[in-house]
Amino acid sequence: MKNFQFQNPTRILFGRGYEEKVGAQVAGYSKNVLLHFGGGSIKTSGLYDRVTASLKKAGVEWVELGGVKPNPRLSLVHEGVKLCKEHKLGLILAVGGGSVIDSAKAIAMGAVIEGDVWDFYLGKGAPVDALPIGTVLTIPAAGSEASTGTVITNEEGWLKRAVNSELIYPRFSVLNPELAFSLPKFQVACGVTDIMAHLMERYFTNITHVSFTDRLLEATMKTLINLAPKVLENPQDYDAWSELMWAGTVAHNNLLDTGRVGDWASHDIEHEISGIYDIAHGAGLAVVFPAWMKHVLHHDLNRFVQWSVRVWNVEMDVFNPEAVARAGIEKMEAFFHSLGLGTQLADLEIKDDRITEMADKCTGGNTRTVGNFVKLDRAAVREILLLAQ
Ligand code: NZQ
Ligand code: ZN
């Protein structure tokens, strides 16, 4: 196990009705805030009314910025930065999914600097300060409600890039499982797949003596496999949503990668796909992960065998470990299909061939590799995308 430091400062307010108390949380930081949200689901569901009533009750004033799109755009981030500076806002309250939260994090970093926040996404410098952020989560998926990450798409060149910084851990996040009841089935499927992906990115590691976190990751994957059909069948199953929502947060709040080094190549490759084609991140991961696994299988067959047997209940065959490993991958693909997602690029209706371009962008023109379990150069990323075709 590797040395590590771990601190996750995000206060979680979990359970029914917490959105009605969000005003008091916000007021602890500022009485003049940016209320940030997406394309309208929070208005249809009535969440907007409950949150704004709570802000009013706590004496908090706000400026609104809605319209965050899935794969959140840099241009809206710039608008948010301008509003924060003009109105001297002291906190950003993100009400929505990963896209809204990621956009809020970008605004939080941009509001305290003179230059363009996009530079951080290009790796030019690192943030030294940020406005505080609070969230009301409406979809278990990205884990941004308690993560150091933000992923933004620059419409100029359709480049989707990430920043990781402890400065943008949300100060608090409201997790009310009831808020997920209104999710369309497709978004449920994408969310579950993203959570699975966050667990698998961490699971496939070269670090040894990490059996404790292996077991935690396996247990979380099994929990998802068990619960996903329940919420798809009954979208109002509060008990199932509760566990799934909490699993989504813990999958990405950095607890489960303590002492180990995750891979993250599949995420980097997927970000090229959703950057160019504007597809849902989870749908892209359902395509990339099986192909990545087939590509790297022989790097550590034992790890794949352990995963197949423990997570997917594949019967052990000591004389044919490769078959055991491949059976696990097949079961994972069947699981994604059962959620209604495809596992090939063609299923995303991607027909034109921009595979070489994506492999090039992903590896900075072959100047860097992606992934840690196996380091992938441009040719390897291209092969994975070809496998996914
Ligand atoms: O915009 P609205 O109208 O709210 O609709 C959203 C959106 O269309 C809808 N939705 C959300 N909650 C709903 C709802 N509809 C009905 N009822 C509800 N309760 O769902 C759609 C997708 O929302 P989005 O926020 O895009 O989903 P998600 O949470 O999956 O976020 C995806 C983004 O997060 C990034 C992804 O790359 C992608 O851009 N990620 C962020 C990470 C992080 N910050 O740590 C890590 C992840 O790996 C991921 O890369
Ligand atoms: Zn993800």
XYZ file of C-alpha atoms and ligand atoms in Angstrom:
440
model
C 0.000 0.000 0.000
C 1.221 3.499 -0.814
C 1.568 6.372 1.648
C -1.408 8.686 1.467
C -3.102 11.711 2.971
C -6.869 11.738 3.109
C -9.267 14.479 4.034
C -12.724 15.007 2.623
C -14.224 18.171 4.084
C -17.638 18.064 2.365
C -20.468 18.048 4.899
C -23.149 15.643 3.693
C -26.780 16.387 4.583
C -28.458 13.128 3.693
C -32.161 12.346 3.640
C -35.668 13.585 2.964
C -36.352 17.302 3.203
C -32.802 18.606 3.574
C -33.190 20.902 0.562
C -35.684 22.862 2.665
C -32.900 23.622 5.148
C -30.269 24.566 2.588
C -30.706 28.311 3.207
C -29.266 28.034 6.716
C -26.217 26.198 5.379
C -25.684 28.842 2.704
C -26.123 31.714 5.180
C -23.220 30.309 7.195
C -20.951 31.349 4.303
C -22.655 34.272 2.553
C -25.955 36.131 2.260
C -25.341 37.011 -1.387
C -24.893 34.014 -3.676
C -25.078 32.622 -7.215
C -27.871 30.078 -7.734
C -26.689 27.833 -10.553
C -28.805 25.172 -12.289
C -29.391 23.263 -15.519
C -31.990 23.066 -18.249
C -35.158 23.155 -16.193
C -35.676 19.820 -14.420
C -35.457 21.586 -11.042
C -38.333 23.868 -12.016
C -40.546 21.011 -13.243
C -39.904 18.973 -10.113
C -40.634 21.842 -7.713
C -37.114 21.719 -6.265
C -36.386 25.285 -7.386
C -39.341 26.572 -5.320
C -38.266 24.665 -2.211
C -34.649 25.825 -2.452
C -35.512 29.479 -3.074
C -38.075 29.441 -0.217
C -35.330 28.171 2.072
C -32.912 30.867 0.874
C -35.539 33.553 1.517
C -36.242 32.193 4.982
C -32.540 32.408 5.826
C -32.303 35.977 4.513
C -30.066 34.983 1.598
C -30.232 36.977 -1.644
C -29.246 35.410 -4.916
C -28.452 36.019 -8.565
C -29.558 33.239 -10.931
C -27.689 31.512 -13.702
C -29.530 28.547 -15.251
C -28.966 26.779 -18.552
C -26.038 24.494 -17.723
C -25.938 21.809 -20.417
C -24.755 18.233 -19.879
C -21.039 18.428 -20.759
C -21.005 21.940 -19.284
C -19.659 24.705 -21.478
C -16.918 27.235 -20.857
C -18.991 30.141 -22.242
C -21.556 29.791 -19.438
C -18.723 29.529 -16.902
C -17.476 32.901 -18.159
C -20.968 34.370 -17.649
C -21.002 33.029 -14.104
C -17.582 34.469 -13.327
C -18.776 37.869 -14.571
C -21.884 37.731 -12.367
C -19.861 36.755 -9.291
C -17.457 39.642 -9.812
C -20.155 42.230 -10.663
C -22.393 41.361 -7.715
C -19.573 40.409 -5.311
C -21.171 37.015 -4.651
C -19.814 34.946 -1.779
C -20.868 31.363 -2.574
C -22.149 29.336 -5.489
C -25.103 27.051 -4.842
C -25.262 24.354 -7.521
C -28.659 22.651 -7.765
C -28.501 19.739 -10.217
C -26.198 17.008 -11.448
C -22.498 16.707 -12.119
C -22.654 19.196 -14.977
C -24.121 21.974 -12.828
C -21.709 21.224 -9.984
C -18.693 21.136 -12.313
C -19.736 24.436 -13.858
C -20.103 25.912 -10.346
C -16.602 24.725 -9.456
C -15.171 26.375 -12.569
C -16.953 29.637 -11.743
C -15.680 29.402 -8.154
C -12.072 29.240 -9.393
C -12.588 31.888 -12.088
C -14.273 34.421 -9.798
C -11.134 34.992 -7.739
C -8.620 35.506 -10.565
C -7.988 38.127 -13.231
C -7.143 35.715 -16.045
C -9.135 32.960 -17.779
C -10.053 29.920 -15.672
C -9.647 27.740 -18.786
C -5.876 28.000 -18.330
C -6.175 25.708 -15.287
C -7.927 23.126 -17.491
C -4.999 23.323 -19.902
C -2.594 22.693 -17.036
C -1.248 26.268 -17.106
C -0.932 27.017 -13.399
C -3.070 25.769 -10.541
C -5.774 27.509 -8.513
C -4.705 29.048 -5.211
C -8.170 30.138 -4.100
C -11.852 29.601 -4.941
C -15.250 30.794 -3.772
C -17.043 28.281 -1.539
C -19.529 25.947 -3.226
C -22.603 24.165 -1.895
C -24.687 21.625 -3.788
C -28.137 20.063 -3.897
C -27.641 16.849 -5.874
C -30.348 15.602 -8.236
C -28.646 12.583 -9.846
C -26.303 9.978 -8.388
C -23.588 9.721 -11.030
C -20.512 11.932 -11.355
C -19.697 12.134 -7.641
C -18.849 15.809 -8.079
C -20.861 16.609 -4.935
C -17.879 15.490 -2.817
C -15.002 15.345 -5.285
C -11.995 17.476 -6.171
C -12.862 17.305 -9.873
C -14.504 19.576 -12.425
C -14.791 18.768 -16.133
C -15.579 21.542 -18.626
C -15.972 21.622 -22.412
C -14.534 24.506 -24.408
C -16.746 24.975 -27.460
C -13.714 26.280 -29.341
C -12.233 22.983 -30.505
C -14.684 20.906 -28.405
C -12.004 20.136 -25.898
C -13.257 18.536 -22.666
C -10.728 18.861 -19.867
C -10.559 18.376 -16.080
C -9.093 20.172 -13.076
C -8.553 18.505 -9.712
C -8.070 20.659 -6.640
C -8.923 20.330 -2.967
C -10.000 23.980 -3.074
C -13.181 23.000 -4.894
C -14.459 20.317 -2.585
C -18.018 21.512 -1.956
C -18.413 22.819 1.612
C -21.729 20.964 1.882
C -23.904 18.753 -0.283
C -27.567 17.928 0.165
C -28.364 14.342 -0.809
C -32.087 13.659 -0.748
C -32.748 10.345 -2.550
C -36.296 11.509 -3.386
C -34.813 14.051 -5.791
C -33.777 11.161 -8.060
C -37.377 9.917 -8.481
C -37.928 12.129 -11.532
C -34.880 10.897 -13.460
C -35.443 9.518 -16.967
C -34.377 5.841 -17.257
C -31.554 6.759 -19.630
C -30.039 9.128 -17.052
C -30.369 6.455 -14.359
C -28.453 4.044 -16.608
C -25.754 6.611 -17.347
C -25.431 7.495 -13.675
C -25.072 3.885 -12.542
C -22.493 3.245 -15.258
C -20.466 6.279 -14.229
C -20.454 5.122 -10.609
C -19.364 1.616 -11.690
C -16.641 3.252 -13.770
C -15.356 5.291 -10.821
C -15.042 2.062 -8.854
C -13.344 0.167 -11.682
C -10.881 2.970 -12.412
C -9.731 2.602 -8.804
C -9.886 -1.192 -8.754
C -7.441 -1.776 -11.607
C -4.192 -0.775 -9.935
C -0.610 -1.993 -9.840
C -0.284 -1.322 -6.118
C -0.152 -4.478 -4.016
C -1.442 -5.133 -0.469
C -4.631 -3.204 -1.026
C -7.031 -6.042 -0.280
C -9.009 -3.897 2.182
C -9.908 -1.290 -0.446
C -10.312 -4.079 -3.048
C -13.048 -5.496 -0.846
C -14.710 -2.103 -0.321
C -14.696 -1.502 -4.079
C -16.081 -4.966 -4.799
C -18.843 -4.511 -2.220
C -19.822 -1.154 -3.745
C -19.899 -2.644 -7.272
C -22.082 -5.531 -6.066
C -24.408 -3.082 -4.346
C -24.903 -1.194 -7.605
C -25.490 -4.369 -9.600
C -28.166 -5.328 -7.074
C -29.866 -1.917 -6.814
C -29.880 -0.642 -10.407
C -32.704 -2.961 -11.545
C -34.736 -1.975 -8.484
C -34.723 1.750 -9.203
C -35.324 1.150 -12.898
C -38.354 -0.981 -12.073
C -39.659 1.299 -9.352
C -38.340 4.873 -9.689
C -39.932 5.771 -6.337
C -38.052 3.130 -4.334
C -36.631 5.441 -1.671
C -34.685 2.684 0.080
C -32.915 1.555 -3.082
C -32.209 5.150 -4.153
C -30.781 5.931 -0.708
C -28.140 3.274 -0.962
C -27.422 4.009 -4.601
C -27.040 7.739 -3.989
C -24.665 7.239 -1.072
C -22.697 4.638 -3.048
C -22.308 7.207 -5.839
C -20.781 9.727 -3.465
C -18.471 7.280 -1.690
C -17.351 5.853 -5.052
C -15.743 9.179 -5.923
C -14.975 11.023 -2.667
C -11.408 9.655 -2.645
C -11.914 7.274 0.299
C -11.791 4.181 -1.895
C -8.495 5.026 -3.554
C -6.576 5.553 -0.333
C -3.211 3.808 -0.595
C -3.664 2.856 -4.242
C -3.276 4.485 -7.676
C -6.250 4.346 -10.002
C -6.062 4.021 -13.768
C -8.360 6.703 -15.352
C -7.476 5.979 -19.001
C -11.096 5.041 -19.774
C -12.250 8.402 -18.400
C -9.660 10.286 -20.438
C -10.673 8.421 -23.588
C -14.393 8.915 -22.880
C -13.921 12.652 -22.386
C -12.702 12.841 -25.998
C -15.902 11.119 -27.155
C -18.318 13.263 -25.122
C -16.237 16.358 -25.946
C -16.657 15.870 -29.692
C -20.059 14.174 -29.930
C -21.782 15.721 -26.882
C -23.029 12.340 -25.648
C -23.762 11.448 -22.006
C -20.579 10.601 -20.085
C -22.013 7.336 -18.684
C -23.092 6.151 -22.133
C -19.553 6.750 -23.378
C -18.039 4.812 -20.492
C -20.231 1.771 -21.243
C -18.487 1.697 -24.627
C -14.918 2.461 -23.574
C -14.579 0.254 -20.496
C -15.147 -3.170 -22.150
C -12.711 -2.283 -24.945
C -10.095 -1.007 -22.471
C -10.409 -4.218 -20.456
C -9.932 -6.433 -23.493
C -6.856 -4.402 -24.386
C -5.150 -4.549 -20.962
C -6.359 -7.985 -19.795
C -2.950 -9.673 -19.916
C -1.221 -6.949 -17.935
C -2.531 -8.523 -14.708
C -4.767 -11.478 -15.428
C -4.991 -12.326 -11.709
C -6.626 -9.002 -10.911
C -9.207 -9.557 -13.633
C -9.863 -13.086 -12.375
C -10.386 -11.801 -8.822
C -12.812 -9.155 -10.122
C -14.758 -11.671 -12.262
C -15.129 -14.180 -9.444
C -15.892 -11.773 -6.620
C -17.977 -9.123 -8.382
C -19.667 -11.064 -11.161
C -19.837 -14.510 -9.507
C -18.003 -16.190 -12.382
C -17.048 -19.754 -11.441
C -13.294 -20.155 -10.881
C -11.434 -22.327 -13.385
C -7.788 -22.539 -12.315
C -6.824 -24.149 -15.600
C -8.262 -21.350 -17.708
C -7.917 -17.981 -15.971
C -8.288 -16.039 -19.213
C -11.739 -17.530 -19.784
C -12.701 -16.511 -16.238
C -11.504 -12.956 -16.848
C -13.308 -12.719 -20.179
C -16.521 -14.074 -18.634
C -16.410 -11.183 -16.122
C -16.131 -8.659 -18.942
C -19.061 -10.328 -20.727
C -21.165 -10.108 -17.564
C -20.320 -6.437 -17.213
C -21.389 -5.841 -20.825
C -24.630 -7.731 -20.193
C -25.213 -5.520 -17.151
C -24.797 -2.342 -19.228
C -27.184 -3.819 -21.833
C -29.713 -4.600 -19.084
C -29.648 -0.886 -18.199
C -30.488 -0.088 -21.815
C -27.003 1.092 -22.848
C -24.979 -0.061 -25.834
C -21.341 -1.128 -25.606
C -20.107 -0.189 -29.091
C -19.439 3.212 -30.658
C -22.059 2.346 -33.292
C -24.659 2.178 -30.484
C -23.943 5.866 -29.795
C -24.734 6.521 -33.455
C -21.141 7.526 -34.033
C -20.563 6.600 -37.615
C -17.877 8.944 -38.889
C -14.296 7.944 -38.267
C -12.644 10.432 -35.935
C -10.859 7.700 -33.988
C -7.384 8.861 -35.005
C -8.275 12.440 -34.082
C -9.589 11.351 -30.653
C -6.486 9.256 -29.946
C -4.347 12.211 -30.948
C -6.197 14.711 -28.726
C -6.252 12.298 -25.794
C -2.479 11.900 -25.811
C -1.614 15.507 -26.718
C -0.356 14.436 -30.156
C 1.436 11.436 -28.608
C 3.405 13.672 -26.211
C 1.927 11.996 -23.116
C 0.423 8.673 -22.097
C -2.911 8.105 -20.362
C -3.663 5.578 -17.621
C -1.586 4.157 -14.793
C -2.463 0.441 -14.726
C -1.157 0.357 -18.276
C 0.301 3.506 -19.809
C -1.311 4.017 -23.198
C 0.216 5.954 -26.058
C -1.653 7.256 -29.088
C -1.485 3.913 -30.928
C -2.871 2.053 -27.903
C -5.758 4.511 -27.462
C -6.528 4.139 -31.153
C -6.579 0.351 -30.815
C -9.008 0.591 -27.901
C -11.320 2.849 -29.871
C -11.116 0.459 -32.827
C -12.060 -2.415 -30.507
C -15.066 -0.343 -29.399
C -16.235 0.325 -32.962
O -30.334 20.144 -16.982
P -31.501 19.524 -16.313
O -32.802 19.992 -16.806
O -31.389 19.567 -14.804
O -31.498 17.950 -16.741
C -30.437 17.052 -16.410
C -29.566 16.691 -17.604
O -30.287 16.783 -18.808
C -31.052 15.718 -16.061
N -31.397 15.593 -14.650
C -30.557 15.691 -13.589
N -31.220 15.443 -12.457
C -32.515 15.205 -12.793
C -32.635 15.314 -14.200
N -33.802 15.126 -14.846
C -34.884 14.830 -14.102
N -34.833 14.694 -12.754
C -33.678 14.854 -12.066
N -33.649 14.665 -10.742
O -30.053 14.761 -16.341
C -29.244 15.212 -17.410
C -27.781 14.938 -17.105
O -27.327 15.749 -16.034
P -25.752 15.882 -15.775
O -25.562 16.854 -14.667
O -25.053 16.148 -17.056
O -25.381 14.390 -15.305
P -24.155 13.825 -14.508
O -24.345 14.019 -13.056
O -23.967 12.465 -15.022
O -22.895 14.743 -14.904
C -22.147 14.476 -16.053
C -20.947 15.390 -16.126
O -20.066 15.172 -15.012
C -18.745 14.980 -15.490
C -18.969 14.302 -16.816
O -17.838 14.320 -17.644
C -20.132 15.099 -17.374
O -19.695 16.294 -17.986
N -17.938 14.266 -14.482
C -17.555 14.963 -13.399
C -16.756 14.394 -12.419
C -16.307 15.170 -11.237
N -16.528 16.463 -11.221
O -15.706 14.658 -10.285
C -16.305 13.000 -12.516
C -17.013 12.202 -13.540
O -16.178 11.137 -13.929
C -17.444 12.938 -14.756
O -16.392 13.052 -15.695
Zn -17.052 9.521 -14.509
